[in-house]
Coordinates of C-alpha atoms (C1' of nucleotides) in Angstrom, one line a residue:
Chain T
M89 CA 20.5 -30.8 52.9
A90 CA 21.3 -34.2 54.5
S91 CA 22.8 -35.5 51.2
R92 CA 25.1 -32.6 51.1
L93 CA 26.4 -33.2 54.6
D94 CA 26.9 -36.8 53.6
R95 CA 29.4 -35.7 51.0
I96 CA 31.4 -33.5 53.3
A97 CA 34.8 -35.1 54.1
E98 CA 34.2 -37.1 57.2
Q99 CA 37.6 -36.2 58.7
R100 CA 36.9 -32.6 58.5
R101 CA 33.7 -33.0 60.5
E102 CA 35.6 -34.9 63.1
K103 CA 38.2 -32.2 63.2
L104 CA 35.4 -29.6 63.6
D105 CA 33.9 -31.6 66.5
R106 CA 37.3 -31.9 68.2
I107 CA 37.9 -28.2 67.8
R108 CA 34.4 -27.4 69.3
A109 CA 35.1 -30.0 72.1
S110 CA 38.3 -28.2 73.1
G111 CA 36.3 -25.0 73.6
I112 CA 37.3 -23.2 70.5
N113 CA 34.7 -21.4 68.4
P114 CA 35.6 -22.5 64.8
Y115 CA 33.6 -19.5 63.4
P116 CA 34.5 -16.5 65.6
H117 CA 33.1 -13.0 64.9
K118 CA 36.2 -11.0 64.1
Y119 CA 40.0 -10.8 64.1
H120 CA 42.2 -7.8 64.3
R121 CA 45.0 -8.1 61.7
S122 CA 47.7 -5.5 61.8
H123 CA 48.9 -6.0 58.2
T124 CA 47.8 -7.5 55.0
T125 CA 50.2 -10.1 53.5
Q126 CA 51.5 -7.5 51.1
Q127 CA 52.0 -5.0 53.9
A128 CA 53.8 -7.6 56.0
T129 CA 56.1 -8.4 53.1
D130 CA 56.8 -4.7 52.6
L131 CA 57.5 -4.3 56.3
L132 CA 60.1 -7.0 56.3
K133 CA 61.8 -5.3 53.5
Q134 CA 61.8 -2.0 55.3
K135 CA 63.2 -3.6 58.4
E136 CA 66.0 -5.2 56.4
D137 CA 66.7 -1.8 54.9
G138 CA 67.0 -0.4 58.4
L139 CA 63.9 1.8 58.0
T140 CA 62.0 0.3 60.9
Q141 CA 62.5 -1.9 64.0
E142 CA 58.9 -3.2 63.7
E143 CA 58.7 -7.0 63.2
E144 CA 55.6 -8.1 65.0
V145 CA 52.6 -8.5 62.8
S146 CA 49.3 -10.3 62.7
V147 CA 47.9 -11.5 59.3
A148 CA 44.9 -13.4 58.3
G149 CA 43.9 -15.5 55.2
R150 CA 43.1 -18.8 53.7
I151 CA 45.5 -21.7 54.0
M152 CA 46.6 -22.5 50.5
A153 CA 49.5 -25.0 51.1
N154 CA 51.0 -27.0 53.9
R155 CA 54.5 -28.4 53.9
P156 CA 55.2 -30.3 57.1
M157 CA 58.9 -30.9 57.9
G158 CA 58.7 -32.8 61.1
K159 CA 59.1 -30.4 64.0
I160 CA 58.3 -27.4 61.9
S161 CA 55.8 -26.8 59.2
F162 CA 55.5 -24.2 56.5
L163 CA 52.0 -23.0 55.5
D164 CA 51.0 -20.5 52.9
I165 CA 48.1 -18.2 53.6
R166 CA 46.5 -15.9 51.0
D167 CA 44.5 -12.7 51.3
S168 CA 43.4 -10.4 48.6
T169 CA 46.7 -8.7 48.4
G170 CA 48.8 -11.8 48.0
K171 CA 50.3 -14.6 50.1
I172 CA 52.8 -15.0 52.8
Q173 CA 54.5 -18.1 54.2
L174 CA 53.9 -19.1 57.9
C175 CA 56.4 -21.1 59.9
F176 CA 55.1 -23.1 62.8
H177 CA 57.6 -24.5 65.3
K178 CA 55.6 -27.2 67.1
E179 CA 57.9 -26.9 70.1
Y180 CA 57.1 -23.3 70.6
L181 CA 53.4 -23.5 70.2
S182 CA 51.1 -23.5 73.3
E183 CA 49.3 -26.7 74.0
E184 CA 46.0 -25.2 72.8
N185 CA 47.5 -23.8 69.6
L186 CA 49.3 -27.2 68.9
G187 CA 46.0 -29.1 69.2
L188 CA 44.3 -26.6 66.9
F189 CA 47.2 -26.7 64.5
K190 CA 46.9 -30.5 64.1
D191 CA 43.3 -30.1 63.0
L192 CA 44.0 -27.4 60.4
D193 CA 43.3 -28.1 56.7
I194 CA 44.1 -26.4 53.5
G195 CA 41.2 -24.1 52.9
D196 CA 40.7 -23.0 56.5
I197 CA 40.8 -19.3 57.3
I198 CA 43.1 -18.4 60.1
G199 CA 44.7 -15.5 61.8
T200 CA 48.3 -15.7 63.1
S201 CA 50.7 -13.3 64.8
G202 CA 54.4 -13.4 65.3
K203 CA 57.7 -12.1 64.1
L204 CA 58.7 -11.6 60.4
F205 CA 61.9 -13.2 59.1
R206 CA 63.4 -14.5 55.9
T207 CA 64.3 -18.1 55.3
K208 CA 67.5 -19.4 53.9
S209 CA 66.0 -19.4 50.5
G210 CA 64.8 -15.8 50.9
E211 CA 61.1 -16.4 51.4
P212 CA 59.4 -13.8 53.6
T213 CA 58.0 -15.7 56.5
L214 CA 56.0 -15.2 59.7
E215 CA 57.3 -17.1 62.7
V216 CA 53.9 -18.0 64.3
E217 CA 53.5 -17.3 68.0
D218 CA 49.8 -17.4 68.2
L219 CA 47.1 -19.0 66.0
T220 CA 43.4 -18.3 65.8
L221 CA 40.9 -20.3 63.7
L222 CA 38.6 -17.9 61.9
A223 CA 36.6 -20.3 59.7
K224 CA 36.8 -24.0 59.3
S225 CA 36.6 -25.3 55.8
L226 CA 34.6 -28.4 55.2
Q227 CA 35.2 -28.8 51.5
P228 CA 38.4 -29.7 49.7
L229 CA 39.8 -27.0 47.4
P230 CA 40.4 -27.6 43.7
E231 CA 43.8 -29.0 42.9
K232 CA 46.7 -26.5 43.5
W233 CA 48.6 -27.1 40.3
H234 CA 46.1 -27.4 37.5
G235 CA 43.5 -25.2 39.2
L236 CA 39.9 -25.5 38.3
S237 CA 39.3 -25.8 34.6
D238 CA 35.8 -27.4 34.3
I239 CA 34.0 -24.4 32.7
D240 CA 30.6 -25.3 34.0
K241 CA 31.9 -25.5 37.6
R242 CA 34.0 -22.3 37.2
Y243 CA 30.8 -20.4 36.3
R244 CA 28.4 -22.1 38.7
Q245 CA 30.9 -21.9 41.7
R246 CA 32.7 -18.8 40.7
Y247 CA 34.2 -18.5 44.2
L248 CA 36.2 -21.7 43.5
D249 CA 37.4 -20.2 40.2
L250 CA 38.5 -17.1 42.1
I251 CA 40.3 -19.2 44.7
A252 CA 42.0 -21.4 42.2
N253 CA 42.7 -19.3 39.2
A254 CA 44.8 -16.1 39.4
E255 CA 43.8 -15.1 35.8
A256 CA 40.1 -15.0 36.9
R257 CA 40.9 -12.8 39.8
E258 CA 42.8 -10.4 37.5
I259 CA 40.0 -10.2 35.0
F260 CA 37.5 -9.0 37.6
R261 CA 40.0 -6.6 39.2
V262 CA 40.5 -5.1 35.8
R263 CA 36.7 -5.0 35.3
S264 CA 36.3 -3.1 38.5
Q265 CA 39.0 -0.6 37.6
V266 CA 37.6 0.0 34.1
I267 CA 34.4 1.1 35.7
T268 CA 36.2 3.3 38.2
V269 CA 38.1 5.0 35.4
I270 CA 35.0 5.5 33.3
R271 CA 33.4 7.4 36.3
Q272 CA 36.6 9.5 36.8
F273 CA 36.7 10.3 33.1
L274 CA 33.1 11.4 32.9
N275 CA 32.9 13.1 36.3
Q276 CA 36.0 15.2 35.4
R277 CA 34.3 16.4 32.2
G278 CA 31.2 17.5 34.1
F279 CA 29.0 14.5 33.5
L280 CA 26.3 13.8 36.1
E281 CA 25.8 10.2 37.1
V282 CA 22.1 9.4 37.3
E283 CA 19.8 6.4 37.9
T284 CA 16.7 5.8 35.9
P285 CA 14.0 3.0 36.1
V286 CA 14.8 -0.6 35.3
L287 CA 11.1 -1.4 35.5
Q288 CA 9.3 0.3 32.6
P289 CA 5.8 0.3 31.2
L290 CA 7.3 0.4 27.7
A291 CA 10.6 -1.1 26.7
G292 CA 12.0 1.6 24.4
G293 CA 15.3 2.9 23.1
A294 CA 16.3 -0.3 21.2
L295 CA 14.5 -3.0 19.4
A296 CA 15.0 -6.2 21.4
R297 CA 12.7 -8.7 23.1
P298 CA 12.2 -7.6 26.7
F299 CA 11.7 -9.6 29.9
T300 CA 8.3 -9.0 31.4
T301 CA 7.3 -8.9 35.1
H302 CA 4.3 -7.8 37.2
H303 CA 3.8 -5.4 40.0
H304 CA 1.2 -6.8 42.4
T305 CA 0.0 -3.6 44.1
L306 CA -0.3 -1.7 40.9
D307 CA -1.6 -4.8 39.2
Q308 CA 0.5 -3.7 36.2
D309 CA 2.8 -5.5 33.9
F310 CA 6.3 -4.1 33.5
Y311 CA 9.3 -4.6 31.2
L312 CA 12.9 -4.7 32.3
R313 CA 14.7 -2.0 30.3
I314 CA 16.4 -2.9 27.1
A315 CA 18.2 0.5 26.9
I316 CA 18.7 3.6 29.0
E317 CA 18.4 6.1 26.1
L318 CA 14.9 7.5 26.4
H319 CA 15.1 8.3 30.1
L320 CA 18.5 10.0 29.8
K321 CA 17.2 12.2 27.0
R322 CA 14.3 13.3 29.2
L323 CA 17.0 14.4 31.7
I324 CA 18.6 16.4 28.9
V325 CA 15.3 18.1 28.3
G326 CA 15.2 18.7 32.0
G327 CA 18.3 20.8 31.8
F328 CA 21.2 18.5 32.8
D329 CA 23.7 19.2 30.1
R330 CA 25.8 16.1 30.6
V331 CA 24.4 12.9 32.1
Y332 CA 25.5 9.2 32.2
E333 CA 24.3 6.0 33.6
L334 CA 26.2 2.8 34.1
G335 CA 23.6 0.1 34.5
R336 CA 22.2 -3.2 33.8
I337 CA 20.3 -3.9 30.6
F338 CA 18.1 -7.0 30.1
R339 CA 17.4 -8.5 26.7
N340 CA 15.4 -11.7 26.3
E341 CA 17.4 -13.1 23.5
G342 CA 19.9 -15.7 22.6
I343 CA 22.9 -16.5 24.8
S344 CA 26.3 -16.8 23.1
T345 CA 30.0 -15.9 23.7
K346 CA 29.0 -12.3 23.0
H347 CA 25.6 -12.1 24.6
N348 CA 24.4 -12.5 28.2
P349 CA 20.7 -11.9 29.0
E350 CA 21.8 -9.2 31.4
F351 CA 24.7 -7.0 30.7
T352 CA 26.2 -3.7 31.7
M353 CA 25.8 -0.6 29.5
L354 CA 27.3 2.8 29.7
E355 CA 25.1 5.5 28.1
C356 CA 26.1 9.1 28.2
Y357 CA 24.7 12.2 26.6
Q358 CA 26.2 15.6 26.1
T359 CA 24.5 18.7 24.8
Y360 CA 25.6 21.1 22.1
A361 CA 27.6 18.2 20.6
D362 CA 27.3 16.0 17.6
Y363 CA 28.6 12.6 16.9
N364 CA 32.1 14.0 15.9
D365 CA 32.4 15.2 19.5
V366 CA 31.3 11.8 20.8
M367 CA 34.0 10.1 18.7
S368 CA 36.6 12.1 20.6
T369 CA 34.9 11.2 23.9
V370 CA 35.0 7.5 23.0
E371 CA 38.6 7.2 21.8
G372 CA 39.8 9.4 24.6
M373 CA 38.0 7.4 27.2
V374 CA 38.9 4.0 26.0
S375 CA 42.6 4.8 25.5
Q376 CA 42.7 6.4 29.0
I377 CA 41.0 3.4 30.5
S378 CA 43.6 1.1 28.9
Q379 CA 46.5 3.4 29.9
Q380 CA 45.4 3.8 33.5
V381 CA 44.3 0.2 34.2
L382 CA 46.7 -1.8 32.1
G383 CA 49.5 0.8 31.8
T384 CA 49.5 0.6 28.0
A385 CA 47.3 1.6 25.1
K386 CA 48.3 -1.6 23.3
V387 CA 46.3 -4.7 24.1
E388 CA 46.6 -8.3 23.0
F389 CA 43.4 -9.7 21.6
G390 CA 43.5 -13.1 19.9
D391 CA 46.4 -13.1 17.5
D392 CA 46.3 -9.3 17.2
T393 CA 47.8 -6.3 19.0
L394 CA 45.2 -3.5 19.1
N395 CA 46.5 0.0 19.4
L396 CA 43.9 2.0 21.2
K397 CA 45.7 5.3 21.0
P398 CA 43.7 8.1 19.3
P399 CA 42.9 9.0 16.7
W400 CA 41.1 5.9 15.6
Q401 CA 40.4 5.2 12.0
R402 CA 37.1 6.7 10.5
L403 CA 35.4 4.8 7.7
E404 CA 32.1 5.5 6.1
L405 CA 29.8 2.6 6.6
R406 CA 28.9 2.6 3.0
Q407 CA 32.6 2.4 1.9
A408 CA 33.2 -0.3 4.5
I409 CA 30.5 -2.5 3.2
I410 CA 31.6 -1.9 -0.4
K411 CA 35.2 -2.8 0.6
Y412 CA 34.3 -6.0 2.4
S413 CA 31.2 -7.3 0.6
G414 CA 31.3 -5.4 -2.8
I415 CA 27.7 -4.2 -2.2
D416 CA 26.9 -0.5 -2.3
F417 CA 23.6 -0.2 -0.5
E418 CA 23.0 3.3 -1.9
E419 CA 22.5 1.5 -5.3
Y420 CA 19.7 -0.6 -3.7
P421 CA 17.3 1.9 -2.1
D422 CA 14.6 -0.7 -1.5
V423 CA 14.4 -4.1 0.3
G424 CA 13.8 -6.1 -2.8
S425 CA 16.8 -5.0 -4.8
L426 CA 19.2 -5.2 -1.9
R427 CA 18.0 -8.7 -1.1
E428 CA 18.5 -9.7 -4.7
A429 CA 22.1 -8.3 -4.6
M430 CA 22.8 -10.1 -1.3
L431 CA 21.6 -13.4 -2.7
G432 CA 24.5 -13.2 -5.1
L433 CA 26.9 -13.3 -2.2
N434 CA 26.1 -16.9 -1.3
I435 CA 24.8 -16.0 2.2
E436 CA 21.5 -16.9 3.7
V437 CA 19.1 -13.9 3.4
D438 CA 16.1 -14.0 5.7
P439 CA 13.1 -12.9 3.7
Q440 CA 11.6 -11.4 6.9
K441 CA 14.3 -8.9 7.2
D442 CA 13.7 -5.3 6.2
R443 CA 16.4 -3.1 4.5
G444 CA 17.9 -1.9 7.8
R445 CA 18.4 -5.5 9.0
L446 CA 19.7 -6.6 5.7
I447 CA 22.4 -3.9 6.0
D448 CA 23.0 -5.0 9.6
E449 CA 23.5 -8.5 8.2
L450 CA 26.1 -7.2 5.8
I451 CA 27.9 -5.4 8.6
S452 CA 28.0 -8.4 11.0
T453 CA 28.9 -10.9 8.3
F454 CA 31.5 -9.0 6.2
V455 CA 32.6 -5.9 8.0
E456 CA 32.6 -6.6 11.7
P457 CA 35.0 -9.7 11.7
N458 CA 37.5 -7.7 9.6
I459 CA 37.8 -4.7 11.7
I460 CA 40.7 -5.4 14.1
Q461 CA 42.2 -2.0 14.9
P462 CA 39.8 0.4 16.6
T463 CA 37.6 2.0 13.9
F464 CA 34.6 4.2 13.7
L465 CA 32.1 3.2 11.1
L466 CA 30.1 6.4 10.1
D467 CA 26.8 7.3 8.7
Y468 CA 24.2 4.6 8.9
P469 CA 21.0 4.3 6.9
V470 CA 18.1 5.9 8.5
D471 CA 16.2 2.6 8.2
M472 CA 18.2 1.1 11.1
S473 CA 18.5 4.2 13.2
P474 CA 15.2 5.7 14.3
L475 CA 16.6 7.8 17.1
A476 CA 19.4 9.5 15.2
K477 CA 19.4 12.7 13.4
A478 CA 19.7 12.7 9.6
K479 CA 22.8 14.1 7.9
P480 CA 22.2 17.7 6.7
D481 CA 23.0 16.8 3.0
N482 CA 21.5 13.3 2.8
N483 CA 18.2 12.4 4.6
R484 CA 18.7 8.7 3.8
L485 CA 21.7 8.6 6.2
V486 CA 22.0 9.6 9.8
E487 CA 24.9 10.9 11.9
R488 CA 25.6 7.7 13.7
F489 CA 28.7 5.7 14.3
E490 CA 29.6 2.4 15.8
A491 CA 33.1 1.7 17.1
F492 CA 34.6 -1.7 16.4
A493 CA 37.9 -3.3 17.6
G494 CA 39.1 -6.9 17.6
G495 CA 36.1 -7.8 15.4
I496 CA 33.6 -6.8 18.0
E497 CA 31.3 -3.8 18.5
I498 CA 32.1 -1.8 21.5
A499 CA 30.2 1.5 21.1
N500 CA 27.2 2.9 19.3
A501 CA 26.5 6.6 19.1
F502 CA 24.7 9.3 17.2
S503 CA 23.7 12.9 17.0
E504 CA 20.3 12.6 18.7
L505 CA 17.2 13.3 16.8
N506 CA 15.5 16.2 18.7
D507 CA 12.8 17.1 16.2
P508 CA 9.6 15.8 17.9
I509 CA 7.6 15.7 14.7
E510 CA 10.1 13.8 12.8
Q511 CA 10.7 11.5 15.8
R512 CA 7.0 10.7 15.8
Q513 CA 7.1 10.0 12.1
R514 CA 10.1 7.6 12.6
F515 CA 8.3 5.8 15.4
L516 CA 5.1 5.5 13.2
Q517 CA 7.1 4.2 10.3
Q518 CA 8.8 1.7 12.5
Q519 CA 5.5 0.5 13.8
K520 CA 4.2 0.1 10.3
Q521 CA 7.2 -1.9 9.3
R522 CA 6.8 -4.2 12.3
Q523 CA 3.2 -4.6 11.7
A524 CA 3.8 -5.6 8.1
E525 CA 6.2 -8.3 9.4
G526 CA 3.4 -9.6 11.7
E527 CA 5.4 -8.9 14.8
I528 CA 4.1 -7.6 18.1
V529 CA 4.0 -3.8 17.9
E530 CA 4.9 -1.8 20.9
S531 CA 3.0 1.3 21.5
I532 CA 4.8 4.6 21.1
D533 CA 6.4 6.2 24.1
E534 CA 4.2 9.3 24.1
D535 CA 5.8 10.7 27.3
F536 CA 9.1 10.7 25.5
L537 CA 7.7 12.5 22.5
L538 CA 6.0 15.0 24.8
A539 CA 9.4 15.7 26.5
L540 CA 10.9 16.4 23.0
E541 CA 8.1 18.8 22.3
Y542 CA 9.3 21.0 25.2
G543 CA 12.6 21.2 23.3
M544 CA 15.8 19.1 23.6
P545 CA 19.1 20.9 22.8
P546 CA 21.3 19.3 20.1
T547 CA 22.9 16.4 21.8
G548 CA 25.4 13.7 21.1
G549 CA 24.7 10.3 22.7
L550 CA 26.7 7.2 23.3
G551 CA 26.3 3.6 24.4
V552 CA 29.2 1.4 25.3
G553 CA 28.9 -2.3 26.1
I554 CA 31.0 -2.6 29.2
D555 CA 31.2 -6.4 29.1
R556 CA 32.6 -6.3 25.6
L557 CA 35.0 -3.5 26.4
V558 CA 36.3 -5.6 29.3
M559 CA 36.7 -8.6 27.0
L560 CA 38.8 -6.5 24.7
L561 CA 41.0 -5.2 27.5
T562 CA 41.5 -8.6 29.1
G563 CA 41.8 -10.6 25.8
Q564 CA 38.8 -12.8 26.6
Q565 CA 36.9 -14.4 23.7
S566 CA 33.7 -15.2 25.8
I567 CA 31.5 -12.7 27.6
R568 CA 31.0 -15.2 30.4
E569 CA 34.7 -14.8 31.3
V570 CA 34.1 -11.2 32.3
I571 CA 30.7 -11.6 34.1
L572 CA 31.1 -13.0 37.6
F573 CA 27.9 -15.0 37.5
P574 CA 26.9 -15.5 33.8
Q575 CA 23.4 -16.9 33.1
L576 CA 23.4 -20.7 32.8
R577 CA 20.5 -23.1 32.6
E578 CA 19.6 -24.4 36.0
K579 CA 20.6 -28.0 36.7
N580 CA 17.8 -30.4 37.6
E581 CA 20.1 -32.8 39.4
G582 CA 22.2 -31.6 42.2
K583 CA 19.7 -29.0 43.1
H584 CA 19.5 -30.5 46.6
E585 CA 23.0 -29.2 47.0
S586 CA 21.8 -25.7 47.6
Chain B
rG202 C1' 15.7 -23.7 17.6
rG203 C1' 19.5 -26.9 14.5
rG204 C1' 24.5 -29.5 14.0
rC205 C1' 29.0 -31.4 16.1
rC206 C1' 31.6 -32.6 20.6
rG207 C1' 32.0 -33.5 25.9
rU208 C1' 30.5 -35.5 31.1
rU209 C1' 35.2 -41.3 34.8
rA210 C1' 37.7 -40.1 42.5
rG211 C1' 37.3 -33.6 45.9
rC212 C1' 40.5 -31.4 41.5
rU213 C1' 43.3 -32.4 36.7
rC214 C1' 43.0 -36.4 33.5
rA215 C1' 44.1 -41.8 31.4
rG216 C1' 41.1 -46.0 30.3
rU217 C1' 43.5 -50.4 24.2
rU218 C1' 39.3 -55.0 20.3
rG219 C1' 33.4 -55.1 25.1
rG220 C1' 36.6 -58.8 29.9
rC221 C1' 38.6 -57.1 38.0
rA222 C1' 38.0 -48.9 37.9
rG223 C1' 43.4 -46.2 37.0
rA224 C1' 47.5 -42.1 37.7
rG225 C1' 49.1 -37.3 39.7
rC226 C1' 47.4 -33.7 43.2
rA227 C1' 44.2 -33.5 47.5
rC228 C1' 43.1 -36.7 51.7
rC229 C1' 44.4 -40.5 55.8
rU230 C1' 48.7 -43.2 58.7
rG231 C1' 54.0 -42.9 59.8
rA232 C1' 59.2 -40.4 59.2
rC233 C1' 61.7 -35.8 58.8
rU234 C1' 64.1 -28.5 62.3
rU235 C1' 64.4 -23.9 56.6
rU236 C1' 60.5 -26.2 53.0
rU237 C1' 57.9 -23.7 48.9
rA238 C1' 54.4 -28.4 43.1
rA239 C1' 58.9 -30.2 50.0
rU240 C1' 60.6 -35.3 50.2
rC241 C1' 60.3 -40.7 51.7
rA242 C1' 57.1 -45.2 53.1
rG243 C1' 52.1 -47.1 53.1
rG244 C1' 46.6 -46.4 52.2
rG245 C1' 41.9 -45.8 46.5
rU246 C1' 38.2 -42.8 49.2
rG247 C1' 34.0 -44.2 42.7
rU248 C1' 25.9 -43.8 41.4
rC249 C1' 32.0 -44.1 35.1
rA250 C1' 26.1 -37.4 34.3
rC251 C1' 21.0 -39.8 34.4
rA252 C1' 17.3 -43.6 32.3
rG253 C1' 16.6 -47.6 29.2
rG254 C1' 18.6 -51.2 25.5
rU255 C1' 22.1 -54.9 23.1
rU256 C1' 25.5 -58.7 25.3
rC257 C1' 27.6 -64.4 29.1
rG258 C1' 29.7 -59.6 30.3
rA259 C1' 29.1 -52.2 29.1
rG260 C1' 33.0 -46.7 31.4
rA261 C1' 33.3 -48.3 26.2
rC262 C1' 28.2 -50.2 21.6
rC263 C1' 22.7 -48.4 20.7
rU264 C1' 18.4 -45.0 22.1
rG265 C1' 16.6 -41.1 25.0
rU266 C1' 17.2 -37.3 28.8
rA267 C1' 20.0 -33.5 31.6
rC268 C1' 24.0 -30.0 31.8
rG269 C1' 28.1 -27.8 29.4
rG270 C1' 31.4 -26.3 25.1
rC271 C1' 31.9 -24.9 19.9
rC272 C1' 29.4 -23.6 15.4
rU273 C1' 24.9 -21.9 13.5
rA274 C1' 20.2 -19.4 14.0
rC275 C1' 17.9 -15.3 16.5
rC276 C1' 19.5 -10.3 17.9
rA277 C1' 18.2 -1.4 16.6

RNA sequence: GGGCCGUUAGCUCAGUUGGCAGAGCACCUGACUUUUAAUCAGGGUGUCACAGGUUCGAGACCUGUACGGCCUACCA
C-alpha cells in the first residue's frame, strides 16, 4: 500500500491536502445535476431555436482537457452521454471557487452550474457560476491524443481503456444492446427466460474439461457448468414450451483470440419445432440484432462485408467438406480409413482422435475459415452429436446445424433427441469411446435420462456464443476485445499495487 | 505445452557500431479575456520488466525468469 502511495503524483496529494484544509470535502456524497452533457447541448439548441427560455443548467463529469487563456479557462468535462465545454471567468468566481479551481486537475470529477452559451467558434459552452469538486483524481490519465494502446494495460485496467478509447466504449455499448435485443426478440416470441444451476454435480451437455470446486457444508465436489442444455431440456419436460437462458459457461481449456475460460452463451429451446425452424429463428434474430443495434444488416468484418439479411445459405456439411477438402466422409465410415484419407491432405492427424473429432478437424481446418457470408452447415455425423436426433432417412447423420460467418462459428443447433432409450445408448457409446481413449469418463446424467423417460416433446434447441456474435458485429478479431475483463495470468510483480 | 516477437518517463514512442537516458503529450513555474491536440518561454520527473553473465563500460550482447502479443497445439 505504501509503495503505491509513493507513486502518486506528489502535487496532487498537496492539492488534496490544500482542498481539505480549506474545509472542502474532496469526496462528497452526491450532486444534483439538472442535465447530462447531451441534454445540456440539446437545451442550448432549443433555446437558440426559440423553443425555450431555459439556460441555467448543472452538469457533472470528469475533466478531460484544460485550456487556460489567462483570465479565462476552457475545460472539457465528459459524462456517459458525451462532453461539454466549460468556461471559467476567474474574475467572476467566488474566492472559494477560485481556490478550488486552481487545484483542479485533468481527471477530477466535478459538478458545475451556470448559463449555456455558444462561443465564437460555435462550441456549446457552460459559463460556470458555481463549482463543486465531486472526486479528486490522484493518478494521471493516459495521453489524450494517442489514448491507451498497451494491450496488457487495457485489459488489466479496463477502466482506463474506457476513459481513453472511444472505440472500447462503443464495443461494450453494442454488446449491452445485443443482449437487450436478444431478450426482446425471444420474449416477443413467447420464450421464458430461466436460470439454472452453474454448480453441478455432473458437467454435461458438452464435452469439455470443467472447472471443479467444493461445497464445504455439503462436503461435495461440484463442476462449473460447461453447457446449459440438459437443464433447459428438463424444463421442456416440465411443460415450458419455450425457454432460454443467457448465462456464463466455464470451460477449463486453452485461451486464445477465440476462447476465454468463461464466456456467455445463449441457449434456447422450442417445442414442436425441428432444426429447420431453429434456422429461421437464428437468421431472424441475428439480422434483427444487427438492424436494431447497428442500423444495418451489413457488417464489416476483416476485409469482408457480411450480409446478415435472411435467408442465409444452407449447405450440407458433407458437401462443404467435399468442396473445401476433397474428402467425402461417407466414403470412410470408420476411424481408420478416414484417418488414412486425411493423412493424404498433408495435415497433422492426431491418432487419439475418433471419427467425430477427425471430421471436426476437417471442418475447422478446411471449411470454417472459408465461410465468410453467413451459412448454415447441415446434417452432422452422429459420432459428434450425441444429443441430436438422427435424420429419418439416414441414421448415421443427425439433424444438426452450425452457423458460420466471417470464418467463425456463431451458433450450434439441432432437433433434440427425445428418445430416452436411444439417448442412453448414445451416452453409453460415448463412455465406451472415451474409455478406449484412456480418458476420464464422466458418469451418465441419470436424472436427465429419467426426465426424458417421462416424455419430452419434439424440440428444436439452439446455442449461440454471444461473445463471438459481438465480435462479428463489432468487427473485432479477438474475444478479449468484447469481454470487459478477459482472463489474464496474474502478475507476480506489481501485486502490491492492489 | 511448443515456436517467434515484445517490455525504455504517468501515456505514446525514438534510442545508430556497446560510450553522459531522449522526444511529444501529461505534469510544474510564468505570460495570455473565446480556446478546443490552444499558444509562447522555462523545467526531465527514469529500478531501461526482473535476476544473473560478458565487458574498462550494457537500454543495446549472452543466459534464465515474469507478463503480454501472434502462430501452433488442445478444444462436442
